[in-house]
Amino acid sequence: RVRLQLYKSIPVNAKSFTTDATGNVYLIRGSNELIKYNASGDSVGIFNEVRRGRITQVDATNPLRVILFLAESGQVMLLDNLLSLKNQFRLTDMGIFNAPCLANSADGDIWVYDPTAASLLKVDDQGRILKSASLRQFFDFTPNPISMFEQDRNLFMVDTLEGILRFDQFGFYKTRYP
């Protein structure tokens, strides 16, 4: 049995949060600003671009390249470890509309699900499609993921109705966990 002990608390009003493997915490506050706290609870970075739209996802699985996703506009922003903007692109410019989520890839690219084409895509940080895999041949349903993440050379797509879909590092379907 594991016993958890409170290490530190940070009183803040936030819409959501995520963490990275090094112990940093990333909070999205109500004003749509992203704040990064280190493992000691000290604020070490702020990203505030309110005019761009609502931040719907923060992927900090790579703490040196944090990805912000603004689903309403299809905007993807790449930040460095200090939350400075390094690059940005729009999925809509690539013909991808209504993408629900995306995920950092261990090889430095980005996984994106295109619901219109029911395809799993890998794009680079310049917004170019590198790989595409149609999922229609594998399923008798259209996936509706709420989140995706890559871990141990596997991509996991979480669908609230169909369960968790697992793909290998190349985007090939492996299995489903109901």
PDB file of C-alpha atoms in Angstrom:
ATOM      1  CA  ARG A   1       0.000   0.000   0.000  1.00  0.00           C
ATOM      2  CA  VAL A   2       1.390   3.386  -0.992  1.00  0.00           C
ATOM      3  CA  ARG A   3       0.966   6.341   1.328  1.00  0.00           C
ATOM      4  CA  LEU A   4       1.022   9.764  -0.238  1.00  0.00           C
ATOM      5  CA  GLN A   5       2.250  12.757   1.679  1.00  0.00           C
ATOM      6  CA  LEU A   6       1.514  16.373   0.774  1.00  0.00           C
ATOM      7  CA  TYR A   7       4.774  17.986  -0.232  1.00  0.00           C
ATOM      8  CA  LYS A   8       3.611  21.483  -1.115  1.00  0.00           C
ATOM      9  CA  SER A   9       0.416  23.231  -2.117  1.00  0.00           C
ATOM     10  CA  ILE A  10       0.050  26.174  -4.468  1.00  0.00           C
ATOM     11  CA  PRO A  11      -3.196  28.099  -3.999  1.00  0.00           C
ATOM     12  CA  VAL A  12      -4.297  29.153  -7.475  1.00  0.00           C
ATOM     13  CA  ASN A  13      -7.462  29.418  -9.517  1.00  0.00           C
ATOM     14  CA  ALA A  14      -6.802  27.318 -12.617  1.00  0.00           C
ATOM     15  CA  LYS A  15      -8.916  25.777 -15.396  1.00  0.00           C
ATOM     16  CA  SER A  16      -6.599  22.818 -15.832  1.00  0.00           C
ATOM     17  CA  PHE A  17      -3.064  21.638 -15.228  1.00  0.00           C
ATOM     18  CA  THR A  18      -0.500  19.088 -16.339  1.00  0.00           C
ATOM     19  CA  THR A  19       2.949  18.001 -15.243  1.00  0.00           C
ATOM     20  CA  ASP A  20       6.155  16.831 -16.879  1.00  0.00           C
ATOM     21  CA  ALA A  21       8.621  14.097 -15.979  1.00  0.00           C
ATOM     22  CA  THR A  22      10.964  16.535 -14.206  1.00  0.00           C
ATOM     23  CA  GLY A  23       8.341  17.640 -11.669  1.00  0.00           C
ATOM     24  CA  ASN A  24       7.267  20.902 -13.282  1.00  0.00           C
ATOM     25  CA  VAL A  25       3.594  21.875 -13.105  1.00  0.00           C
ATOM     26  CA  TYR A  26       1.846  23.811 -15.895  1.00  0.00           C
ATOM     27  CA  LEU A  27      -1.372  25.657 -14.995  1.00  0.00           C
ATOM     28  CA  ILE A  28      -3.884  27.315 -17.298  1.00  0.00           C
ATOM     29  CA  ARG A  29      -5.454  30.178 -15.398  1.00  0.00           C
ATOM     30  CA  GLY A  30      -8.860  31.693 -16.093  1.00  0.00           C
ATOM     31  CA  SER A  31      -7.310  34.569 -18.037  1.00  0.00           C
ATOM     32  CA  ASN A  32      -5.929  31.968 -20.492  1.00  0.00           C
ATOM     33  CA  GLU A  33      -2.355  32.321 -19.355  1.00  0.00           C
ATOM     34  CA  LEU A  34      -0.007  29.396 -18.921  1.00  0.00           C
ATOM     35  CA  ILE A  35       2.184  29.417 -15.810  1.00  0.00           C
ATOM     36  CA  LYS A  36       5.026  27.003 -15.182  1.00  0.00           C
ATOM     37  CA  TYR A  37       6.079  26.082 -11.627  1.00  0.00           C
ATOM     38  CA  ASN A  38       9.236  24.101 -10.911  1.00  0.00           C
ATOM     39  CA  ALA A  39       9.337  21.136  -8.524  1.00  0.00           C
ATOM     40  CA  SER A  40       9.921  23.511  -5.594  1.00  0.00           C
ATOM     41  CA  GLY A  41       6.725  25.415  -6.386  1.00  0.00           C
ATOM     42  CA  ASP A  42       8.440  28.545  -7.732  1.00  0.00           C
ATOM     43  CA  SER A  43       7.009  30.246 -10.814  1.00  0.00           C
ATOM     44  CA  VAL A  44       9.608  29.941 -13.581  1.00  0.00           C
ATOM     45  CA  GLY A  45       7.677  30.983 -16.682  1.00  0.00           C
ATOM     46  CA  ILE A  46       4.518  32.633 -17.981  1.00  0.00           C
ATOM     47  CA  PHE A  47       2.997  32.546 -21.463  1.00  0.00           C
ATOM     48  CA  ASN A  48       0.117  34.937 -22.026  1.00  0.00           C
ATOM     49  CA  GLU A  49      -1.367  35.269 -25.491  1.00  0.00           C
ATOM     50  CA  VAL A  50      -5.020  35.943 -24.726  1.00  0.00           C
ATOM     51  CA  ARG A  51      -5.888  37.260 -28.187  1.00  0.00           C
ATOM     52  CA  ARG A  52      -5.020  33.967 -29.915  1.00  0.00           C
ATOM     53  CA  GLY A  53      -7.898  32.004 -28.385  1.00  0.00           C
ATOM     54  CA  ARG A  54      -8.597  29.574 -25.570  1.00  0.00           C
ATOM     55  CA  ILE A  55      -5.883  27.058 -24.695  1.00  0.00           C
ATOM     56  CA  THR A  56      -7.543  23.637 -24.821  1.00  0.00           C
ATOM     57  CA  GLN A  57      -4.506  21.384 -24.336  1.00  0.00           C
ATOM     58  CA  VAL A  58      -0.971  21.563 -22.970  1.00  0.00           C
ATOM     59  CA  ASP A  59       1.381  18.683 -23.775  1.00  0.00           C
ATOM     60  CA  ALA A  60       4.489  18.879 -21.614  1.00  0.00           C
ATOM     61  CA  THR A  61       5.717  15.307 -22.045  1.00  0.00           C
ATOM     62  CA  ASN A  62       8.870  16.896 -23.455  1.00  0.00           C
ATOM     63  CA  PRO A  63       9.729  19.702 -20.989  1.00  0.00           C
ATOM     64  CA  LEU A  64      12.107  21.253 -23.540  1.00  0.00           C
ATOM     65  CA  ARG A  65       9.291  21.569 -26.096  1.00  0.00           C
ATOM     66  CA  VAL A  66       5.872  22.294 -24.649  1.00  0.00           C
ATOM     67  CA  ILE A  67       2.978  22.167 -27.109  1.00  0.00           C
ATOM     68  CA  LEU A  68      -0.104  24.356 -26.720  1.00  0.00           C
ATOM     69  CA  PHE A  69      -3.206  23.525 -28.724  1.00  0.00           C
ATOM     70  CA  LEU A  70      -6.071  25.922 -29.369  1.00  0.00           C
ATOM     71  CA  ALA A  71      -8.691  23.585 -30.824  1.00  0.00           C
ATOM     72  CA  GLU A  72     -11.203  26.253 -31.823  1.00  0.00           C
ATOM     73  CA  SER A  73      -8.780  27.816 -34.307  1.00  0.00           C
ATOM     74  CA  GLY A  74      -6.618  24.754 -34.971  1.00  0.00           C
ATOM     75  CA  GLN A  75      -3.593  26.710 -33.740  1.00  0.00           C
ATOM     76  CA  VAL A  76      -0.522  24.791 -32.519  1.00  0.00           C
ATOM     77  CA  MET A  77       2.152  26.693 -30.589  1.00  0.00           C
ATOM     78  CA  LEU A  78       5.553  25.292 -29.672  1.00  0.00           C
ATOM     79  CA  LEU A  79       7.207  26.749 -26.594  1.00  0.00           C
ATOM     80  CA  ASP A  80      10.677  26.219 -25.162  1.00  0.00           C
ATOM     81  CA  ASN A  81      11.433  25.302 -21.539  1.00  0.00           C
ATOM     82  CA  LEU A  82      11.048  28.975 -20.506  1.00  0.00           C
ATOM     83  CA  LEU A  83       7.631  29.200 -22.247  1.00  0.00           C
ATOM     84  CA  SER A  84       8.938  31.428 -25.038  1.00  0.00           C
ATOM     85  CA  LEU A  85       7.187  30.973 -28.380  1.00  0.00           C
ATOM     86  CA  LYS A  86       9.461  29.143 -30.845  1.00  0.00           C
ATOM     87  CA  ASN A  87       7.060  28.315 -33.654  1.00  0.00           C
ATOM     88  CA  GLN A  88       3.386  28.126 -34.500  1.00  0.00           C
ATOM     89  CA  PHE A  89       1.162  26.816 -37.274  1.00  0.00           C
ATOM     90  CA  ARG A  90      -2.502  26.153 -37.991  1.00  0.00           C
ATOM     91  CA  LEU A  91      -3.879  22.700 -38.643  1.00  0.00           C
ATOM     92  CA  THR A  92      -6.566  24.329 -40.786  1.00  0.00           C
ATOM     93  CA  ASP A  93      -3.841  25.476 -43.218  1.00  0.00           C
ATOM     94  CA  MET A  94      -3.036  21.763 -43.668  1.00  0.00           C
ATOM     95  CA  GLY A  95      -6.685  20.859 -44.334  1.00  0.00           C
ATOM     96  CA  ILE A  96      -7.255  19.449 -40.840  1.00  0.00           C
ATOM     97  CA  PHE A  97     -10.456  20.750 -39.287  1.00  0.00           C
ATOM     98  CA  ASN A  98     -11.944  20.061 -35.841  1.00  0.00           C
ATOM     99  CA  ALA A  99      -8.959  18.098 -34.542  1.00  0.00           C
ATOM    100  CA  PRO A 100      -9.875  17.217 -30.960  1.00  0.00           C
ATOM    101  CA  CYS A 101      -6.372  16.718 -29.559  1.00  0.00           C
ATOM    102  CA  LEU A 102      -2.728  16.103 -30.344  1.00  0.00           C
ATOM    103  CA  ALA A 103       0.326  14.570 -28.711  1.00  0.00           C
ATOM    104  CA  ASN A 104       4.077  15.037 -28.529  1.00  0.00           C
ATOM    105  CA  SER A 105       6.046  12.273 -30.223  1.00  0.00           C
ATOM    106  CA  ALA A 106       9.346  10.950 -28.894  1.00  0.00           C
ATOM    107  CA  ASP A 107      10.969  11.531 -32.283  1.00  0.00           C
ATOM    108  CA  GLY A 108      10.309  15.295 -32.103  1.00  0.00           C
ATOM    109  CA  ASP A 109       7.173  15.309 -34.234  1.00  0.00           C
ATOM    110  CA  ILE A 110       3.505  15.722 -33.316  1.00  0.00           C
ATOM    111  CA  TRP A 111       0.633  13.222 -33.502  1.00  0.00           C
ATOM    112  CA  VAL A 112      -2.688  14.659 -34.730  1.00  0.00           C
ATOM    113  CA  TYR A 113      -6.018  12.931 -35.276  1.00  0.00           C
ATOM    114  CA  ASP A 114      -8.007  14.192 -38.273  1.00  0.00           C
ATOM    115  CA  PRO A 115     -11.666  13.328 -37.562  1.00  0.00           C
ATOM    116  CA  THR A 116     -12.875  14.244 -41.061  1.00  0.00           C
ATOM    117  CA  ALA A 117     -10.592  11.709 -42.753  1.00  0.00           C
ATOM    118  CA  ALA A 118     -10.478   9.368 -39.704  1.00  0.00           C
ATOM    119  CA  SER A 119      -6.690   9.449 -40.034  1.00  0.00           C
ATOM    120  CA  LEU A 120      -3.825   9.490 -37.609  1.00  0.00           C
ATOM    121  CA  LEU A 121      -1.195  11.953 -38.790  1.00  0.00           C
ATOM    122  CA  LYS A 122       2.337  12.759 -37.822  1.00  0.00           C
ATOM    123  CA  VAL A 123       3.388  16.345 -38.512  1.00  0.00           C
ATOM    124  CA  ASP A 124       6.677  18.124 -37.965  1.00  0.00           C
ATOM    125  CA  ASP A 125       7.140  21.350 -36.008  1.00  0.00           C
ATOM    126  CA  GLN A 126       6.812  23.361 -39.229  1.00  0.00           C
ATOM    127  CA  GLY A 127       3.297  22.046 -39.857  1.00  0.00           C
ATOM    128  CA  ARG A 128       4.145  19.562 -42.643  1.00  0.00           C
ATOM    129  CA  ILE A 129       2.413  16.186 -42.757  1.00  0.00           C
ATOM    130  CA  LEU A 130       5.043  13.438 -42.615  1.00  0.00           C
ATOM    131  CA  LYS A 131       2.901  10.295 -42.242  1.00  0.00           C
ATOM    132  CA  SER A 132      -0.772   9.452 -42.522  1.00  0.00           C
ATOM    133  CA  ALA A 133      -2.606   6.285 -41.495  1.00  0.00           C
ATOM    134  CA  SER A 134      -6.298   5.800 -42.202  1.00  0.00           C
ATOM    135  CA  LEU A 135      -8.127   4.202 -39.279  1.00  0.00           C
ATOM    136  CA  ARG A 136     -11.231   3.228 -41.257  1.00  0.00           C
ATOM    137  CA  GLN A 137      -9.761  -0.127 -42.198  1.00  0.00           C
ATOM    138  CA  PHE A 138      -9.303  -1.104 -38.537  1.00  0.00           C
ATOM    139  CA  PHE A 139     -12.566  -0.049 -36.907  1.00  0.00           C
ATOM    140  CA  ASP A 140     -16.299  -0.275 -37.525  1.00  0.00           C
ATOM    141  CA  PHE A 141     -16.630   3.033 -35.660  1.00  0.00           C
ATOM    142  CA  THR A 142     -15.094   6.470 -36.024  1.00  0.00           C
ATOM    143  CA  PRO A 143     -12.788   7.239 -33.094  1.00  0.00           C
ATOM    144  CA  ASN A 144     -13.665  10.310 -31.083  1.00  0.00           C
ATOM    145  CA  PRO A 145     -10.583  10.844 -28.899  1.00  0.00           C
ATOM    146  CA  ILE A 146     -10.527  13.221 -25.961  1.00  0.00           C
ATOM    147  CA  SER A 147      -6.772  12.833 -25.464  1.00  0.00           C
ATOM    148  CA  MET A 148      -3.687  11.181 -26.880  1.00  0.00           C
ATOM    149  CA  PHE A 149      -0.234  10.552 -25.471  1.00  0.00           C
ATOM    150  CA  GLU A 150       2.872   8.661 -26.464  1.00  0.00           C
ATOM    151  CA  GLN A 151       4.715   6.467 -23.986  1.00  0.00           C
ATOM    152  CA  ASP A 152       7.244   3.641 -24.413  1.00  0.00           C
ATOM    153  CA  ARG A 153       7.053   3.750 -28.230  1.00  0.00           C
ATOM    154  CA  ASN A 154       3.264   3.454 -28.169  1.00  0.00           C
ATOM    155  CA  LEU A 155       0.606   6.033 -28.922  1.00  0.00           C
ATOM    156  CA  PHE A 156      -2.517   5.801 -26.793  1.00  0.00           C
ATOM    157  CA  MET A 157      -5.766   7.373 -27.992  1.00  0.00           C
ATOM    158  CA  VAL A 158      -8.431   7.741 -25.299  1.00  0.00           C
ATOM    159  CA  ASP A 159     -12.027   7.526 -26.542  1.00  0.00           C
ATOM    160  CA  THR A 160     -14.777   7.803 -23.889  1.00  0.00           C
ATOM    161  CA  LEU A 161     -17.086   5.398 -25.735  1.00  0.00           C
ATOM    162  CA  GLU A 162     -14.691   2.920 -27.330  1.00  0.00           C
ATOM    163  CA  GLY A 163     -11.923   2.747 -24.730  1.00  0.00           C
ATOM    164  CA  ILE A 164      -8.195   3.149 -25.228  1.00  0.00           C
ATOM    165  CA  LEU A 165      -6.707   2.469 -28.654  1.00  0.00           C
ATOM    166  CA  ARG A 166      -3.014   1.594 -28.813  1.00  0.00           C
ATOM    167  CA  PHE A 167      -0.805   2.229 -31.844  1.00  0.00           C
ATOM    168  CA  ASP A 168       2.894   1.599 -32.369  1.00  0.00           C
ATOM    169  CA  GLN A 169       5.458   4.364 -32.936  1.00  0.00           C
ATOM    170  CA  PHE A 170       4.649   4.365 -36.663  1.00  0.00           C
ATOM    171  CA  GLY A 171       0.900   4.800 -36.237  1.00  0.00           C
ATOM    172  CA  PHE A 172      -0.100   1.175 -36.893  1.00  0.00           C
ATOM    173  CA  TYR A 173      -3.005  -0.108 -34.811  1.00  0.00           C
ATOM    174  CA  LYS A 174      -2.048  -2.684 -32.169  1.00  0.00           C
ATOM    175  CA  THR A 175      -4.912  -3.262 -29.737  1.00  0.00           C
ATOM    176  CA  ARG A 176      -7.934  -1.847 -27.956  1.00  0.00           C
ATOM    177  CA  TYR A 177      -8.652  -1.730 -24.234  1.00  0.00           C
ATOM    178  CA  PRO A 178     -12.442  -1.414 -23.678  1.00  0.00           C
TER     179      PRO A 178
END
